Amino acid sequence: MKQRVLFLGPPGAGKGTQAQLLAGSRQLLHLSTGDLLRAEVAAGSALGQEAAAVMARGELVSDALVLAIVRSRLEQQAASGGGGWLLDGFPRNVPQAEALESLLEELGQQIELVVLMELDDAVLLQRLLGRGREDDNQEVIRHRLEVYRDQTAPLIRFYGDRGLLQPVDASGEVESVSQRIDALLG
Ligand code: ADP
């Protein structure tokens, strides 16, 4: 079974929902940089204060900051027996993907699968507006979709070139999408 997996796709595609389900059924660590950053914001830590304004604008927080978060979690996981993980929301640009590659090389691990969740813009917009999170208003959403196209979408090519990418139709019921993804892990 594949147990080192990345979730890639636009905001609203359901990465968090699907990663959480899969992590539960396959006993994998779910690592969501968005969730971890929101927890820092809620805790009012220095890190959270730095991230809050950037997140509210729908921009990306600094690579150094998210990388530090991801590094500490993956090192912890490797030290505690090297179980698998699902990364959701990271990497979000090519420099983050390159940094992840060298981190994994250090840990002696490799990505086994990149799940690309595909969904129409109209449906994405509808889902995000319905969610009502603080950074889910029209203007910020539009900006997050732009940031996705400009900075994150190049990762499709990046992981395609490495033979790791598997596109998945992210439309329809949560349960049907999760069956499609589950089948890819083997
Ligand atoms: P969504 O998938 O709906 O865009 P996330 O929960 O993944 O939401 O992320 C929310 C916000 O957190 C992003 O808009 C961004 O500001 C910040 N963020 C999350 N992950 C990263 C990352 N890897 N690099 C930079 N910023 C990030």
GROMACS .gro file of C-alpha atoms and ligand atoms in nm:
model
  213
    1MET     CA    1   0.000   0.000   0.000
    2LYS     CA    2   0.114   0.352  -0.080
    3GLN     CA    3   0.159   0.540   0.244
    4ARG     CA    4   0.341   0.862   0.161
    5VAL     CA    5   0.089   1.067  -0.027
    6LEU     CA    6   0.039   1.430  -0.131
    7PHE     CA    7  -0.296   1.591  -0.200
    8LEU     CA    8  -0.287   1.856  -0.469
    9GLY     CA    9  -0.572   2.065  -0.603
   10PRO     CA   10  -0.743   2.402  -0.580
   11PRO     CA   11  -0.899   2.541  -0.262
   12GLY     CA   12  -1.246   2.393  -0.225
   13ALA     CA   13  -1.164   2.064  -0.399
   14GLY     CA   14  -1.201   1.876  -0.070
   15LYS     CA   15  -0.839   1.789   0.005
   16GLY     CA   16  -0.883   1.832   0.379
   17THR     CA   17  -1.201   1.623   0.398
   18GLN     CA   18  -1.056   1.341   0.190
   19ALA     CA   19  -0.716   1.342   0.358
   20GLN     CA   20  -0.881   1.319   0.698
   21LEU     CA   21  -1.099   1.024   0.595
   22LEU     CA   22  -0.812   0.838   0.438
   23ALA     CA   23  -0.579   0.904   0.732
   24GLY     CA   24  -0.840   0.750   0.960
   25SER     CA   25  -0.904   0.439   0.753
   26ARG     CA   26  -0.536   0.375   0.669
   27GLN     CA   27  -0.375   0.481   0.997
   28LEU     CA   28  -0.170   0.757   0.842
   29LEU     CA   29  -0.066   1.093   0.981
   30HIS     CA   30  -0.276   1.375   0.833
   31LEU     CA   31  -0.064   1.684   0.802
   32SER     CA   32  -0.256   1.993   0.690
   33THR     CA   33  -0.051   2.312   0.685
   34GLY     CA   34  -0.375   2.515   0.672
   35ASP     CA   35  -0.504   2.348   0.993
   36LEU     CA   36  -0.168   2.381   1.165
   37LEU     CA   37  -0.147   2.750   1.073
   38ARG     CA   38  -0.505   2.814   1.192
   39ALA     CA   39  -0.417   2.647   1.522
   40GLU     CA   40  -0.119   2.881   1.560
   41VAL     CA   41  -0.342   3.180   1.484
   42ALA     CA   42  -0.598   3.064   1.741
   43ALA     CA   43  -0.327   3.012   2.002
   44GLY     CA   44  -0.200   3.365   1.938
   45SER     CA   45   0.161   3.247   1.906
   46ALA     CA   46   0.425   3.470   1.746
   47LEU     CA   47   0.411   3.241   1.445
   48GLY     CA   48   0.031   3.271   1.432
   49GLN     CA   49   0.042   3.648   1.454
   50GLU     CA   50   0.283   3.657   1.163
   51ALA     CA   51   0.059   3.429   0.954
   52ALA     CA   52  -0.287   3.571   1.033
   53ALA     CA   53  -0.286   3.879   0.811
   54VAL     CA   54  -0.133   3.695   0.518
   55MET     CA   55  -0.393   3.419   0.540
   56ALA     CA   56  -0.680   3.667   0.565
   57ARG     CA   57  -0.565   3.816   0.234
   58GLY     CA   58  -0.553   3.473   0.071
   59GLU     CA   59  -0.180   3.489   0.010
   60LEU     CA   60   0.083   3.232   0.099
   61VAL     CA   61   0.269   3.258   0.428
   62SER     CA   62   0.645   3.238   0.398
   63ASP     CA   63   0.805   2.919   0.273
   64ALA     CA   64   1.044   2.920   0.572
   65LEU     CA   65   0.757   2.922   0.818
   66VAL     CA   66   0.555   2.638   0.666
   67LEU     CA   67   0.865   2.438   0.598
   68ALA     CA   68   0.964   2.460   0.965
   69ILE     CA   69   0.621   2.328   1.062
   70VAL     CA   70   0.632   2.041   0.813
   71ARG     CA   71   0.991   1.950   0.899
   72SER     CA   72   0.922   1.915   1.268
   73ARG     CA   73   0.614   1.696   1.210
   74LEU     CA   74   0.780   1.468   0.955
   75GLU     CA   75   1.090   1.430   1.170
   76GLN     CA   76   0.870   1.339   1.465
   77GLN     CA   77   0.682   1.084   1.259
   78ALA     CA   78   1.006   0.932   1.124
   79ALA     CA   79   1.150   0.910   1.478
   80SER     CA   80   0.838   0.737   1.607
   81GLY     CA   81   0.866   0.442   1.375
   82GLY     CA   82   0.838   0.592   1.028
   83GLY     CA   83   0.466   0.543   0.968
   84GLY     CA   84   0.308   0.695   0.658
   85TRP     CA   85   0.164   1.040   0.607
   86LEU     CA   86  -0.073   1.245   0.395
   87LEU     CA   87   0.027   1.601   0.317
   88ASP     CA   88  -0.258   1.839   0.247
   89GLY     CA   89  -0.196   2.204   0.152
   90PHE     CA   90   0.179   2.157   0.123
   91PRO     CA   91   0.375   2.201  -0.098
   92ARG     CA   92   0.203   2.500  -0.254
   93ASN     CA   93   0.477   2.626  -0.484
   94VAL     CA   94   0.787   2.491  -0.658
   95PRO     CA   95   1.037   2.609  -0.393
   96GLN     CA   96   0.834   2.426  -0.125
   97ALA     CA   97   0.827   2.112  -0.341
   98GLU     CA   98   1.205   2.130  -0.383
   99ALA     CA   99   1.254   2.182  -0.011
  100LEU     CA  100   1.030   1.883   0.058
  101GLU     CA  101   1.238   1.671  -0.177
  102SER     CA  102   1.555   1.745   0.013
  103LEU     CA  103   1.388   1.699   0.351
  104LEU     CA  104   1.261   1.357   0.242
  105GLU     CA  105   1.602   1.266   0.108
  106GLU     CA  106   1.745   1.344   0.453
  107LEU     CA  107   1.480   1.122   0.611
  108GLY     CA  108   1.539   0.844   0.358
  109GLN     CA  109   1.178   0.863   0.240
  110GLN     CA  110   1.005   0.914  -0.092
  111ILE     CA  111   0.666   1.038  -0.205
  112GLU     CA  112   0.472   0.742  -0.346
  113LEU     CA  113   0.163   0.911  -0.486
  114VAL     CA  114   0.034   1.259  -0.567
  115VAL     CA  115  -0.345   1.277  -0.583
  116LEU     CA  116  -0.460   1.566  -0.802
  117MET     CA  117  -0.818   1.658  -0.713
  118GLU     CA  118  -0.993   1.813  -1.011
  119LEU     CA  119  -1.305   2.027  -0.997
  120ASP     CA  120  -1.468   2.304  -1.206
  121ASP     CA  121  -1.418   2.662  -1.092
  122ALA     CA  122  -1.793   2.719  -1.061
  123VAL     CA  123  -1.829   2.428  -0.818
  124LEU     CA  124  -1.520   2.535  -0.623
  125LEU     CA  125  -1.661   2.882  -0.575
  126GLN     CA  126  -1.994   2.744  -0.461
  127ARG     CA  127  -1.832   2.512  -0.207
  128LEU     CA  128  -1.602   2.780  -0.066
  129LEU     CA  129  -1.882   3.034  -0.031
  130GLY     CA  130  -2.092   2.773   0.150
  131ARG     CA  131  -1.812   2.692   0.394
  132GLY     CA  132  -1.804   3.036   0.557
  133ARG     CA  133  -1.451   3.026   0.697
  134GLU     CA  134  -1.299   3.366   0.776
  135ASP     CA  135  -1.095   3.371   0.454
  136ASP     CA  136  -1.391   3.248   0.246
  137ASN     CA  137  -1.540   3.574   0.116
  138GLN     CA  138  -1.575   3.640  -0.260
  139GLU     CA  139  -1.276   3.865  -0.302
  140VAL     CA  140  -1.034   3.657  -0.097
  141ILE     CA  141  -1.155   3.337  -0.264
  142ARG     CA  142  -1.091   3.482  -0.608
  143HIS     CA  143  -0.743   3.575  -0.496
  144ARG     CA  144  -0.678   3.227  -0.352
  145LEU     CA  145  -0.780   3.071  -0.683
  146GLU     CA  146  -0.538   3.305  -0.862
  147VAL     CA  147  -0.259   3.215  -0.623
  148TYR     CA  148  -0.337   2.848  -0.692
  149ARG     CA  149  -0.312   2.893  -1.069
  150ASP     CA  150   0.007   3.100  -1.053
  151GLN     CA  151   0.203   2.927  -0.780
  152THR     CA  152   0.057   2.584  -0.705
  153ALA     CA  153  -0.062   2.456  -1.045
  154PRO     CA  154   0.300   2.435  -1.173
  155LEU     CA  155   0.335   2.142  -0.931
  156ILE     CA  156   0.113   1.938  -1.164
  157ARG     CA  157   0.396   1.939  -1.415
  158PHE     CA  158   0.659   1.896  -1.139
  159TYR     CA  159   0.505   1.573  -1.009
  160GLY     CA  160   0.385   1.462  -1.353
  161ASP     CA  161   0.748   1.464  -1.466
  162ARG     CA  162   0.833   1.239  -1.172
  163GLY     CA  163   0.561   0.991  -1.268
  164LEU     CA  164   0.375   1.036  -0.939
  165LEU     CA  165   0.059   1.220  -1.043
  166GLN     CA  166  -0.287   1.058  -1.042
  167PRO     CA  167  -0.583   1.283  -1.130
  168VAL     CA  168  -0.912   1.221  -0.951
  169ASP     CA  169  -1.258   1.357  -1.027
  170ALA     CA  170  -1.340   1.551  -0.709
  171SER     CA  171  -1.706   1.611  -0.795
  172GLY     CA  172  -2.000   1.432  -0.638
  173GLU     CA  173  -2.053   1.281  -0.294
  174VAL     CA  174  -1.774   1.275  -0.037
  175GLU     CA  175  -1.810   0.897  -0.019
  176SER     CA  176  -1.772   0.841  -0.396
  177VAL     CA  177  -1.467   1.065  -0.414
  178SER     CA  178  -1.311   0.881  -0.123
  179GLN     CA  179  -1.365   0.546  -0.295
  180ARG     CA  180  -1.187   0.678  -0.606
  181ILE     CA  181  -0.892   0.793  -0.397
  182ASP     CA  182  -0.881   0.480  -0.184
  183ALA     CA  183  -0.844   0.268  -0.497
  184LEU     CA  184  -0.526   0.458  -0.591
  185LEU     CA  185  -0.344   0.362  -0.271
  186GLY     CA  186  -0.362  -0.009  -0.343
  187ADP     P1  187  -0.757   2.596   0.112
  187ADP     O1  188  -0.719   2.457   0.069
  187ADP     O2  189  -0.902   2.612   0.123
  187ADP     O3  190  -0.689   2.703   0.032
  187ADP     P2  191  -0.587   2.576   0.348
  187ADP     O4  192  -0.647   2.544   0.478
  187ADP     O5  193  -0.501   2.473   0.282
  187ADP     O6  194  -0.708   2.621   0.259
  187ADP     O7  195  -0.497   2.710   0.361
  187ADP     C1  196  -0.548   2.829   0.413
  187ADP     C2  197  -0.440   2.939   0.406
  187ADP     O8  198  -0.325   2.900   0.485
  187ADP     C3  199  -0.384   2.965   0.267
  187ADP     O9  200  -0.464   3.053   0.191
  187ADP     C4  201  -0.245   3.024   0.301
  187ADP    O10  202  -0.253   3.158   0.341
  187ADP     C5  203  -0.204   2.943   0.423
  187ADP     N1  204  -0.124   2.822   0.385
  187ADP     C6  205  -0.161   2.693   0.402
  187ADP     N2  206  -0.064   2.609   0.358
  187ADP     C7  207   0.035   2.687   0.311
  187ADP     C8  208   0.161   2.662   0.249
  187ADP     N3  209   0.205   2.537   0.226
  187ADP     N4  210   0.238   2.767   0.213
  187ADP     C9  211   0.197   2.892   0.237
  187ADP     N5  212   0.080   2.924   0.290
  187ADP    C10  213  -0.002   2.824   0.329
   0.00000   0.00000   0.00000
